[in-house]
Every structure is written in C-alpha cells, then in structure tokens.
Coordinates of C-alpha atoms and ligand atoms in Angstrom, one line a residue:
X1 CA 101.0 53.9 46.6
X2 CA 97.4 55.3 46.7
X3 CA 95.6 52.4 48.3
X4 CA 94.6 54.4 51.4
X5 CA 92.7 57.0 49.5
X6 CA 89.0 56.7 50.2
X7 CA 87.6 60.0 49.0
X8 CA 88.0 61.6 45.5
X9 CA 87.2 65.3 45.5
X10 CA 86.3 66.6 42.0
X11 CA 86.3 70.3 41.2
X12 CA 86.5 72.2 37.9
X13 CA 88.6 74.8 39.7
X14 CA 91.0 74.5 42.6
X15 CA 92.8 77.5 44.0
X16 CA 95.7 76.4 46.2
X17 CA 98.2 79.2 45.7
X18 CA 98.5 82.4 43.8
X19 CA 101.2 80.7 41.6
X20 CA 98.7 78.0 40.5
X21 CA 96.2 79.9 38.3
X22 CA 93.5 77.2 38.1
X23 CA 90.8 79.2 39.8
X24 CA 88.5 82.1 39.0
X25 CA 86.9 82.9 42.3
X26 CA 85.1 81.6 45.4
X27 CA 84.4 78.1 44.2
X28 CA 88.0 77.4 43.4
X29 CA 89.3 79.0 46.6
X30 CA 86.9 77.0 48.7
X31 CA 88.1 73.8 47.0
X32 CA 91.7 74.7 47.7
X33 CA 91.0 75.6 51.3
X34 CA 89.0 72.3 51.7
X35 CA 92.0 70.2 50.5
X36 CA 94.4 72.2 52.8
X37 CA 92.1 71.5 55.8
X38 CA 91.9 67.8 54.9
X39 CA 95.7 67.7 54.8
X40 CA 95.8 69.3 58.3
X41 CA 93.2 66.8 59.6
X42 CA 94.9 63.8 57.7
X43 CA 91.8 62.9 55.7
X44 CA 92.7 60.2 53.1
X45 CA 91.5 62.1 50.0
X46 CA 92.8 63.1 46.6
X47 CA 91.8 66.1 44.5
X48 CA 91.0 66.0 40.7
X49 CA 90.8 69.0 38.5
X50 CA 91.9 70.4 35.1
X51 CA 95.2 72.0 34.4
X52 CA 94.4 75.4 32.8
X53 CA 97.7 76.6 31.4
X54 CA 96.5 80.1 30.8
X55 CA 94.5 80.3 34.0
X56 CA 91.3 82.4 34.1
X57 CA 92.8 85.7 32.8
X58 CA 95.1 88.4 33.9
X59 CA 93.2 91.7 34.4
X60 CA 94.6 95.1 33.4
X61 CA 92.6 98.3 33.6
X62 CA 93.2 100.7 30.7
X63 CA 91.1 103.9 30.7
X64 CA 88.4 102.3 33.0
X65 CA 88.1 99.2 30.7
X66 CA 89.0 95.6 31.7
X67 CA 91.6 94.1 29.4
X68 CA 91.9 90.3 29.6
X69 CA 95.2 88.5 28.9
X70 CA 96.5 84.9 29.2
X71 CA 97.7 84.3 32.7
X72 CA 100.6 81.9 32.0
X73 CA 102.2 80.1 34.9
X74 CA 105.0 77.6 35.5
X75 CA 103.2 74.3 36.2
X76 CA 106.2 72.2 35.3
X77 CA 108.2 73.4 38.3
X78 CA 105.3 72.9 40.7
X79 CA 104.0 69.5 39.7
X80 CA 105.3 66.1 38.6
X81 CA 104.4 64.5 35.3
X82 CA 102.8 61.1 35.7
X83 CA 102.4 60.6 31.9
X84 CA 99.5 59.9 29.7
X85 CA 97.2 57.6 31.6
X86 CA 93.8 57.3 29.9
X87 CA 91.6 58.4 27.0
X88 CA 88.1 59.7 26.6
X89 CA 86.3 59.6 23.2
X90 CA 84.8 63.0 22.5
X91 CA 83.0 63.9 19.3
X92 CA 84.2 60.5 17.9
X93 CA 87.9 61.1 18.5
X94 CA 90.0 59.5 21.2
X95 CA 91.5 62.2 23.4
X96 CA 94.6 61.4 25.4
X97 CA 94.8 62.7 29.0
X98 CA 98.1 63.4 30.8
X99 CA 98.1 63.6 34.6
X100 CA 100.2 66.0 36.7
X101 CA 100.5 65.6 40.5
X102 CA 100.7 68.4 43.0
X103 CA 101.0 67.7 46.7
X104 CA 99.2 69.6 49.5
X105 CA 101.1 69.3 52.7
X106 CA 99.2 69.7 56.0
X107 CA 100.4 71.1 59.4
X108 CA 101.5 67.6 60.6
X109 CA 103.3 66.8 57.3
X110 CA 100.4 64.6 55.9
X111 CA 100.3 64.9 52.1
X112 CA 97.3 64.9 49.8
X113 CA 97.8 64.4 46.0
X114 CA 95.9 66.7 43.6
X115 CA 95.7 65.3 40.1
X116 CA 95.6 67.9 37.3
X117 CA 94.3 66.6 33.9
X118 CA 96.0 67.9 30.7
X119 CA 94.9 67.4 27.1
X120 CA 97.5 69.8 25.6
X121 CA 99.3 67.0 23.8
X122 CA 100.6 66.7 20.3
X123 CA 98.7 63.5 19.6
X124 CA 95.4 65.3 20.3
X125 CA 93.5 67.4 17.7
X126 CA 93.9 71.1 18.1
X127 CA 90.4 71.7 19.5
X128 CA 91.1 69.1 22.2
X129 CA 94.5 70.7 23.1
X130 CA 92.5 73.8 23.8
X131 CA 90.4 72.1 26.5
X132 CA 92.9 72.6 29.3
X133 CA 94.1 76.2 28.4
X134 CA 91.4 78.4 30.0
X135 CA 88.9 77.9 32.7
X136 CA 85.4 77.4 31.3
X137 CA 86.1 77.6 27.6
X138 CA 83.5 77.4 24.8
X139 CA 83.3 73.6 24.8
X140 CA 82.0 73.0 28.3
X141 CA 80.7 69.5 27.5
X142 CA 84.1 68.4 26.4
X143 CA 85.8 70.0 29.4
X144 CA 83.4 68.4 31.7
X145 CA 83.8 65.0 30.0
X146 CA 87.6 65.2 30.6
X147 CA 87.0 66.2 34.2
X148 CA 84.3 63.6 35.1
X149 CA 85.0 60.7 32.9
X150 CA 88.7 61.3 32.4
X151 CA 89.1 61.8 36.1
X152 CA 87.5 58.5 37.1
X153 CA 89.6 56.7 34.4
X154 CA 92.8 58.4 35.5
X155 CA 92.2 57.3 39.1
X156 CA 91.7 53.7 38.0
X157 CA 94.9 53.7 36.1
X158 CA 96.8 55.3 39.0
X159 CA 95.6 52.3 41.2
X160 CA 93.3 54.4 43.3
X161 CA 90.9 51.6 43.8
X162 CA 89.4 51.9 47.3
X163 CA 87.4 55.0 46.8
X164 CA 84.3 55.0 49.0
X165 CA 83.0 58.5 48.1
X166 CA 83.2 60.6 45.0
X167 CA 82.6 64.3 46.0
X168 CA 81.3 66.5 43.2
X169 CA 82.1 70.0 44.2
X170 CA 79.5 71.7 41.9
X171 CA 77.8 70.1 39.0
X172 CA 80.7 70.4 36.5
X173 CA 82.0 66.9 37.4
X174 CA 78.6 65.2 37.3
X175 CA 79.6 63.1 34.2
X176 CA 81.6 61.0 36.6
X177 CA 78.3 59.4 37.7
X178 CA 77.9 58.0 34.1
X179 CA 81.4 56.4 34.2
X180 CA 80.6 54.9 37.6
X181 CA 77.2 53.7 36.4
X182 CA 78.9 51.9 33.5
X183 CA 81.6 50.5 35.7
X184 CA 79.2 49.2 38.4
X185 CA 76.8 48.0 35.6
X186 CA 79.5 45.8 34.0
X187 CA 80.9 44.5 37.3
X188 CA 78.1 44.5 39.8
X189 CA 74.8 45.2 38.0
X190 CA 73.1 48.2 36.6
X191 CA 71.7 50.0 39.6
X192 CA 71.3 53.7 40.5
X193 CA 71.6 52.8 44.2
X194 CA 75.2 51.8 43.9
X195 CA 76.2 55.0 42.1
X196 CA 74.2 57.1 44.6
X197 CA 75.9 55.4 47.5
X198 CA 79.3 56.3 46.1
X199 CA 78.6 60.0 45.4
X200 CA 78.0 63.2 47.3
X201 CA 77.2 66.5 45.7
X202 CA 77.7 70.1 46.8
X203 CA 75.8 73.0 45.1
X204 CA 77.5 76.4 45.3
X205 CA 75.2 79.0 43.7
X206 CA 71.6 79.8 43.1
X207 CA 72.5 81.9 40.0
X208 CA 71.2 80.1 36.8
X209 CA 74.5 80.6 34.9
X210 CA 76.1 78.4 37.5
X211 CA 74.0 75.4 36.5
X212 CA 75.1 74.0 33.2
X213 CA 72.4 72.8 30.8
X214 CA 73.2 71.1 27.6
X215 CA 70.9 70.1 24.7
X216 CA 70.5 66.3 24.3
X217 CA 71.5 66.6 20.6
X218 CA 74.9 68.1 21.7
X219 CA 75.3 65.5 24.3
X220 CA 74.7 62.7 21.8
X221 CA 77.1 64.2 19.4
X222 CA 79.8 64.5 22.1
X223 CA 79.2 61.0 23.4
X224 CA 78.9 59.3 20.0
X225 CA 82.1 57.3 20.7
X226 CA 81.1 56.7 24.4
X227 CA 77.5 55.7 23.8
X228 CA 77.6 53.0 26.4
X229 CA 77.9 55.8 29.0
X230 CA 74.4 57.1 28.4
X231 CA 71.9 55.1 30.4
X232 CA 68.5 54.5 29.0
X233 CA 66.8 56.6 31.7
X234 CA 69.2 59.6 31.3
X235 CA 66.3 62.1 30.9
X236 CA 64.6 61.0 34.0
X237 CA 67.9 61.6 35.9
X238 CA 69.0 64.8 34.3
X239 CA 65.9 66.6 32.9
X240 CA 63.4 66.0 30.1
X241 CA 64.2 69.0 27.9
X242 CA 67.9 69.6 28.6
X243 CA 70.6 67.8 30.4
X244 CA 71.0 69.8 33.6
X245 CA 74.3 68.9 35.3
X246 CA 73.0 69.9 38.8
X247 CA 70.0 67.6 38.3
X248 CA 72.2 64.7 37.2
X249 CA 74.4 65.2 40.2
X250 CA 71.4 65.4 42.6
X251 CA 69.8 62.3 41.1
X252 CA 72.9 60.2 41.4
X253 CA 74.2 61.1 44.9
X254 CA 73.1 60.0 48.3
X255 CA 73.9 63.2 50.1
X256 CA 73.5 66.7 48.7
X257 CA 74.3 70.0 50.4
X258 CA 74.1 73.7 50.0
X259 CA 76.8 76.0 51.6
X260 CA 74.9 78.0 54.1
X261 CA 71.5 77.7 55.9
X262 CA 69.9 80.4 53.7
X263 CA 71.3 78.8 50.6
X264 CA 69.7 75.5 51.6
X265 CA 66.3 77.3 51.6
X266 CA 66.9 78.9 48.2
X267 CA 68.2 75.6 46.7
X268 CA 65.3 73.6 48.1
X269 CA 62.9 75.9 46.2
X270 CA 64.9 75.5 43.0
X271 CA 65.0 71.7 43.3
X272 CA 61.9 70.8 45.4
X273 CA 62.1 67.1 44.6
X274 CA 65.4 66.6 46.4
X275 CA 66.2 66.7 50.1
X276 CA 69.1 69.2 50.3
X277 CA 71.0 69.6 53.5
X278 CA 73.5 72.4 54.3
X279 CA 77.1 72.6 55.5
X280 CA 78.1 76.2 55.9
X281 CA 81.4 77.1 54.2
X282 CA 84.6 77.9 55.9
X283 CA 88.1 79.2 55.2
X284 CA 91.6 77.7 55.8
X285 CA 92.6 80.3 58.4
X286 CA 96.4 79.7 58.2
X287 CA 96.2 80.6 54.5
X288 CA 94.4 83.9 55.0
X289 CA 95.8 85.3 58.2
X290 CA 98.3 88.2 57.8
X291 CA 101.8 87.6 59.2
X292 CA 101.1 90.0 62.1
X293 CA 98.0 88.2 63.3
X294 CA 99.8 84.9 62.8
X295 CA 102.6 86.0 65.0
X296 CA 100.1 87.1 67.6
X297 CA 98.1 83.9 67.6
X298 CA 101.3 81.8 67.7
X299 CA 102.3 83.8 70.8
X300 CA 99.0 83.6 72.7
X301 CA 97.0 80.7 71.2
X302 CA 99.7 78.0 70.9
X303 CA 98.6 75.0 68.7
X304 CA 95.8 77.0 66.9
X305 CA 96.9 75.8 63.4
X306 CA 95.7 72.3 64.1
X307 CA 92.9 73.3 66.4
X308 CA 91.1 76.4 65.1
X309 CA 88.6 76.3 68.1
X310 CA 91.5 77.8 70.1
X311 CA 90.6 81.2 68.5
X312 CA 87.7 81.3 71.0
X313 CA 90.4 82.4 73.5
X314 CA 91.3 85.5 71.6
X315 CA 89.5 87.5 74.3
X316 CA 92.5 87.0 76.6
X317 CA 94.9 88.8 74.3
X318 CA 95.5 92.4 75.3
X319 CA 93.5 94.9 73.2
X320 CA 96.7 96.9 72.4
X321 CA 98.4 93.9 70.9
X322 CA 95.4 93.1 68.7
X323 CA 95.1 96.6 67.4
X324 CA 98.9 96.9 66.8
X325 CA 98.8 93.8 64.7
X326 CA 95.9 95.2 62.7
X327 CA 97.7 98.6 62.1
X328 CA 100.7 96.7 60.8
X329 CA 98.5 94.8 58.4
X330 CA 96.8 98.0 57.4
X331 CA 100.1 99.7 56.6
X332 CA 101.1 96.7 54.4
X333 CA 97.8 96.9 52.6
X334 CA 98.0 100.6 52.0
X335 CA 101.4 100.5 50.5
X336 CA 100.3 97.7 48.1
X337 CA 97.1 99.6 47.2
X338 CA 98.9 103.0 46.7
X339 CA 101.4 101.3 44.4
X340 CA 98.9 99.5 42.2
X341 CA 95.8 101.7 42.3
X342 CA 94.4 102.9 38.9
X343 CA 92.1 105.8 40.0
X344 CA 94.7 108.4 41.1
X345 CA 93.5 108.5 44.7
X346 CA 95.8 107.7 47.7
X347 CA 94.9 105.9 50.9
X348 CA 95.9 107.3 54.3
X349 CA 96.9 105.2 57.3
X350 CA 94.7 107.0 59.8
X351 CA 91.3 106.9 58.0
X352 CA 88.6 104.3 58.3
X353 CA 89.1 102.0 55.3
X354 CA 86.3 100.0 53.7
X355 CA 87.1 97.1 51.4
X356 CA 85.0 95.6 48.7
X357 CA 86.6 92.9 46.5
X358 CA 84.7 90.3 44.6
X359 CA 83.5 89.2 41.2
X360 CA 81.9 92.1 39.4
X361 CA 78.5 90.7 38.7
X362 CA 75.1 92.5 39.0
X363 CA 73.9 90.8 42.2
X364 CA 76.9 91.9 44.3
X365 CA 75.6 95.5 43.9
X366 CA 79.1 97.1 43.9
X367 CA 77.6 100.6 43.2
X368 CA 75.6 100.9 46.4
X369 CA 77.9 103.5 47.9
X370 CA 77.4 105.7 44.9
X371 CA 73.6 105.9 45.2
X372 CA 73.9 109.3 46.9
X373 CA 77.1 110.9 45.7
X374 CA 76.6 114.2 47.6
X375 CA 76.3 112.3 50.9
X376 CA 79.4 110.3 50.0
X377 CA 81.3 113.5 49.3
X378 CA 80.3 114.9 52.7
X379 CA 81.9 111.9 54.4
X380 CA 85.0 112.3 52.3
X381 CA 87.7 113.0 54.9
X382 CA 86.4 110.4 57.4
X383 CA 86.3 107.3 55.2
X384 CA 88.1 105.8 52.2
X385 CA 87.4 102.8 50.0
X386 CA 89.3 100.1 48.1
X387 CA 87.8 98.0 45.4
X388 CA 89.1 95.0 43.4
X389 CA 87.6 92.2 41.3
X390 CA 87.4 90.7 37.9
X391 CA 84.3 90.5 35.7
X392 CA 83.7 87.4 33.6
X393 CA 84.9 88.1 30.1
X394 CA 81.4 87.5 28.7
X395 CA 79.5 89.3 31.4
X396 CA 78.8 92.7 29.8
X397 CA 76.7 94.0 32.7
X398 CA 79.4 93.1 35.2
X399 CA 82.0 94.9 33.1
X400 CA 79.8 98.0 32.8
X401 CA 79.4 98.1 36.6
X402 CA 83.1 97.8 37.1
X403 CA 83.6 100.7 34.6
X404 CA 81.1 102.9 36.4
X405 CA 82.8 102.2 39.8
X406 CA 86.2 103.1 38.4
X407 CA 84.7 106.2 36.7
X408 CA 83.0 107.4 39.9
X409 CA 86.3 106.8 41.8
X410 CA 88.3 108.9 39.3
X411 CA 85.7 111.7 39.3
X412 CA 85.5 111.8 43.1
X413 CA 89.2 111.6 43.7
X414 CA 89.4 115.2 45.1
X415 CA 86.6 114.6 47.6
X416 CA 86.9 110.9 48.6
X417 CA 89.7 108.4 48.2
X418 CA 88.4 105.4 46.3
X419 CA 91.0 103.0 44.9
X420 CA 90.8 100.1 42.5
X421 CA 93.4 97.4 42.5
X422 CA 93.6 95.5 39.3
X423 CA 94.1 91.7 38.9
X424 CA 92.3 90.5 42.1
X425 CA 93.8 87.2 43.0
X426 CA 94.8 85.2 46.2
X427 CA 97.7 87.6 46.9
X428 CA 95.7 90.8 46.6
X429 CA 92.9 89.2 48.6
X430 CA 95.3 88.3 51.4
X431 CA 96.4 91.9 51.7
X432 CA 92.9 93.4 51.5
X433 CA 91.0 91.1 53.8
X434 CA 93.5 91.7 56.5
X435 CA 94.4 95.3 56.0
X436 CA 91.1 97.2 55.7
X437 CA 89.0 98.0 58.8
X438 CA 85.6 97.0 57.5
X439 CA 84.6 94.5 54.8
X440 CA 81.6 95.5 52.8
X441 CA 79.3 92.8 51.5
X442 CA 76.1 93.9 49.7
X443 CA 74.6 91.0 47.7
X444 CA 71.0 91.4 46.7
X445 CA 69.4 88.8 49.0
X446 CA 68.8 85.2 47.9
X447 CA 71.7 85.4 45.5
X448 CA 74.8 84.8 47.6
X449 CA 75.2 81.1 48.4
X450 CA 77.7 81.8 51.2
X451 CA 80.5 84.3 50.5
X452 CA 83.8 83.5 52.0
X453 CA 85.8 86.7 51.7
X454 CA 84.0 88.0 54.8
X455 CA 85.2 85.0 56.7
X456 CA 88.7 85.8 55.7
X457 CA 88.2 89.3 57.0
X458 CA 86.7 88.1 60.3
X459 CA 89.7 85.9 61.0
X460 CA 91.9 89.0 60.7
X461 CA 89.7 91.0 63.0
X462 CA 88.2 93.0 60.2
X463 CA 84.5 93.9 60.9
X464 CA 81.9 92.7 58.4
X465 CA 79.3 95.2 57.3
X466 CA 76.8 93.2 55.3
X467 CA 73.4 92.7 53.9
X468 CA 71.7 89.6 55.3
X469 CA 72.4 86.8 52.9
X470 CA 74.6 83.7 52.7
X471 CA 77.0 83.1 55.6
X472 CA 76.4 86.6 57.0
X473 CA 73.0 85.7 58.5
X474 CA 74.7 82.9 60.6
X475 CA 77.6 85.2 61.3
X476 CA 75.5 87.9 62.9
X477 CA 73.5 85.2 64.8
X478 CA 76.7 83.9 66.3
X479 CA 77.5 87.4 67.5
X480 CA 80.7 87.7 65.4
X481 CA 80.9 91.5 65.5
X482 CA 80.4 93.9 62.7
X483 CA 77.2 95.6 61.5
X484 CA 74.2 94.2 59.6
X485 CA 72.8 96.3 56.7
X486 CA 69.0 95.8 56.6
X487 CA 67.0 96.4 53.5
X488 CA 65.4 99.5 54.8
X489 CA 68.6 101.1 56.0
X490 CA 70.9 103.5 54.2
X491 CA 74.5 102.4 53.9
X492 CA 76.0 105.8 54.1
X493 CA 74.0 106.8 57.2
X494 CA 75.1 103.7 59.0
X495 CA 78.6 104.6 58.2
X496 CA 78.2 108.1 59.4
X497 CA 76.3 107.4 62.6
X498 CA 77.7 104.1 63.7
X499 CA 81.0 103.0 62.2
X500 CA 82.7 106.4 61.8
X501 CA 82.1 107.5 65.4
X502 CA 83.2 104.1 66.8
X503 CA 86.3 104.1 64.7
X504 CA 87.2 107.7 65.4
X505 CA 86.9 107.5 69.2
X506 CA 90.2 108.0 71.0
X507 CA 89.5 105.0 73.1
X508 CA 89.7 102.0 70.7
X509 CA 88.3 99.5 73.2
X510 CA 84.8 99.3 71.6
X511 CA 86.3 98.7 68.2
X512 CA 88.8 96.1 69.4
X513 CA 86.0 94.3 71.2
X514 CA 84.2 94.0 67.8
X515 CA 87.5 92.7 66.3
X516 CA 87.7 90.1 69.0
X517 CA 84.1 89.0 68.4
X518 CA 85.0 88.5 64.7
X519 CA 87.9 86.2 65.6
X520 CA 86.6 84.6 68.7
X521 CA 82.9 83.9 67.7
X522 CA 83.3 84.2 63.9
X523 CA 86.6 82.6 62.7
X524 CA 86.5 79.9 65.4
X525 CA 83.4 78.6 63.6
X526 CA 83.5 79.7 59.9
X527 CA 86.6 77.7 59.1
X528 CA 87.3 74.7 56.9
X529 CA 88.3 72.5 59.9
X530 CA 84.8 72.6 61.3
X531 CA 83.4 72.4 57.7
X532 CA 85.5 69.3 56.8
X533 CA 84.4 67.5 60.0
X534 CA 80.8 68.1 59.0
X535 CA 81.5 66.6 55.5
X536 CA 83.1 63.6 57.1
X537 CA 80.2 63.0 59.4
X538 CA 77.2 63.7 57.2
X539 CA 78.6 63.2 53.7
X540 CA 81.5 60.8 53.6
X541 CA 80.5 58.8 56.7
X542 CA 84.0 58.0 57.5
X543 CA 85.9 58.3 60.8
X544 CA 89.4 59.6 61.0
X545 CA 91.9 57.0 62.2
Ligands
PLP1 C1 87.8 84.6 48.8 C2 87.9 84.9 47.4 C3 86.8 85.0 46.5 C4 85.4 84.7 47.0 O1 84.9 85.8 47.7 P1 83.3 86.0 47.9 O2 83.1 86.6 49.2 O3 82.6 84.7 47.8 O4 82.9 86.9 46.8 C5 87.0 85.3 45.2 N1 88.2 85.6 44.7 C6 89.3 85.5 45.5 C7 90.6 85.8 44.9 C8 89.2 85.2 46.8 O5 90.3 85.2 47.6

C-alpha cells in the first residue's frame, strides 16, 4: 500500500488545518504547507509527527494577562486508527505507540499520508501517556525518542520500506539517525556514510532555545533499555559536553539547509564545521489566499493552483478589480477583529490598517510603535493597528511584552485604534494577512530565520513593511513592493511621510501597483511549490515521474 513512498518527512509539529491543533507557530505551518505542496506536485512522501491531544494551548486574555488552556480537538473524526504498531523503550519501560493516519489531498487528487504517533494508551505508564498531550512538554528527550525512533519503527511496521530520504525538519527528530544507524549496522555494516546518504536536515532558527541540548547522563538514563542505539562515537557526532540535537542531525545528514540566504550566513557562523546551504521558505498560496483574491485569480489566472508562477501575470488584472477584492477582505477582517478584540478600540474600514501577528518573543520587537507615544497619538486618525500572537507559556519576557502592548492599546484607545485579537491560529492568521493594508515585521536583525507571515500577506496583495532580516531581504531584492525599514530610520516617520500619503491619495494606482508587485514578484517566488522543487533537486535528488 505504501511501497511507492520514497521520502519520509519528520517534524515535531505539523499545522495542516485550524481543526488539527498540532502546531505552535511558523515551524509547524511550514511543515503543513510543505506537505500540501508535495500533494499538489505528486511527490511520493509521507509525514510523521506526534498527536498532541491538547494542542499547544488556547489563549485567553484576562485583564491584559495571557491565560493558557488545553486546546482539545476531535482527532478521531479526522483520522483513521491504524492500531498499536511498535514500541520504544524509554527509561527502562516499553512504551507502546499507536498510529493515526490523516490524508492530505492535492489539487490533482494525489494523496499523502501523515502518520500521527500516540502514546496515550492504557497499557503505558501515566508519564508516557502524557508524552502526546501537549507540544513540547517537560520530557523532551522522551517526546523526541517517540518521534525519531518510534517514527522509523512505525514506518517499518506499516511496510514503508523503500524510503530513500529521511527529512528532519528541525533537530527534534534527529534520534531517527540512531535507529537508522543500528538498522544499517545490523544489515549492511556500521557506517556513518550510509546514514548520511539517507538523511537531509533543515535548521529553522538561530535562537539558542530552538536547539535542544541534553546532558549525556539524562540520555543514558532514557536510553538504558535501548543501549544498542547509542554508537560508540556519539560524542564526536553530537557534541562533547552535551548532546546537541542540531549537531547530531548535521553530522548524520548528507545535505543541510537554512531557510533564507541570510539565515544560511547566520547558521554557518553557528556551525562553522558544516557546509550549510539554503532553500528559502515559501507558503502554500491556495491555503492562505482570501476567498475574494481566490475568485479573482481563478477568473484571470486560470490554472494558478497547480502553477503558482502564473501569478507573475497579475499585472494584467485591472487595478479596480484588485483593489475591490482587497476591500472585501478588509471588511471581513474588520468584522472579525471588532468582534473579538480585547482592548476596547474599534477598527474603521477607511483607515490605513497595519497588522502585526506573531509569537510574542523579545526579538520580534512588538513594542517598536510605542517608542514615541506622542508621535503615535498625532497619527491617530490616519492609521490603526491590529495585533495578535501567543507567547510561550514559559517565556516570561514574551508575556510581559504582550501585556505592555495590550496595556498601551487600552490606554491609547481614545487617540489611536489598536486592537488585540486573542488565540492567534491559522484561522485568525488567514483573516489578518489578507485584510490589513500593511504587514509590519520588525525582528531584531540576525534573529529571524525566514518569517512566513509576510509571504502570506504578499500573496494577498498586502504590502510588507519590514526590517531587513530573513526572507524580507530577498523579498525587497526581488522588487516585491512594500517598504524596507532600515536600522537608522524611524518607523512612525516612514508611516507618516511615505505610507499614509500613498494610501490616502484619491488615486489608488500607486498603491495598487505595490500590491501587484507583492503578488507578481513576491508570491510567484515565495511559495512552497518553488521551495519543494528546490528540495527535490538539491536535497532528495529525486525526479518526479
Ligand atoms: C504563518 C504563521 C506563523 C509564522 O509567522 P512568522 O512570520 O514566521 O512569525 C505563526 N503562527 C501562525 C498561526 C501562522 O499562520
């Protein structure tokens, strides 16, 4: 049944749909968009991840504070139960793994299976039942053993036997190399080269917290029933002092890549002894385009859903049609925001609207617009803002930044409309990236590996207003509209003297030209179809039939 599958795509989170709560942010969404594009392009791949029954968390804002609740979802109705298929011994106990199958269907009807691993079984000890409840729980080693080792074993028992490449999407799945090493060792001979040839690795963040490091004593304790999996030279592969999952993945893969050109430079400085290439991220456009733009593209750019390069022809669509579609998306967005907003402000349909939605974490610099509150107040009638985003439950600084943003918004509500929409997820993102006029992206440079929300905005003709980091550098080089924010420039002055005048002009042609650049030069390139073709050529080295 699965004999054609030649690539196994491993990711600790996969975000395919807002009903499937197994993602926390950009990494998971990228994994989901990748699998959807592979289904469109008929790539013989399967996905492997964990089934988190309580998701990441559901965010409520009470009195400016983030409240985190379990985000339960109905996996039974979305997936089929393939039964208990394998075991991994963790901390000396055999842990049974059940597998659920979900199918991603591409534009041509091609289907890709995604296998979700589940340890919430009566026969498992309580601590092990907990491993597939929440994303990134306290026992990361055990979660990652289930994903990497359990994943390879589950595939073997499903009869997926012709895999040519194992793709580690981030280091969380790097234990899969140890299972392959043992397998190749017993059947072909102990040889790093065989494992390397079978693996490719993508790194997704330069932030240290994104690179798991485990003490060797913890590793030995967890692997005490799987001792055969620890090769004699583990420390030379994964690090002398601690086991670094990124280093393990780099050492045992034949191709490694970062996710933008800038990120390749940053990653190469972090890991100078490895040759790291880059494949710039993309988005699955059909999943992020609002219904109004979809209708427009269907009318003027027939066949675009299987050939995203057709978006280059957006310049032939009349300006008035493009702007009309955007205004419809803006109206949809505003009614959602005004219903869910927690700051007391209200958005208006005729005012320039700036969107900022992403994880609240220090480097994203969400407070930049509040550096000069008097200036901000003076712009108050000409511009309005909408914020959204979660902060990791253990990121105290991120939570504090979110609280200050909401507090500012409440305090300024008489002068400037600033909204905050709780529980940022795929559905909220779809509304925001298509309905605002400008997408604001202010990472402190060298920290943003890529950033994909700006690509979603570009596909919808929303202008990016961005510091130069991650994908935005390449975006501006490709002349995809919008406005770069240089280090020495003041954000509010650029708003006042550049964006507000262009937006307020009676003649919308300059603005719509920028929108068309975003779609025609930006989205036609920053999409997962282009990205997947690069993975096929450089990483998997397979040709499509
Ligand atoms: C696209 C997306 C992200 C990632 O956005 P960045 O620009 O990388 O911050 C995070 N969360 C959700 C829900 C998204 O849709």
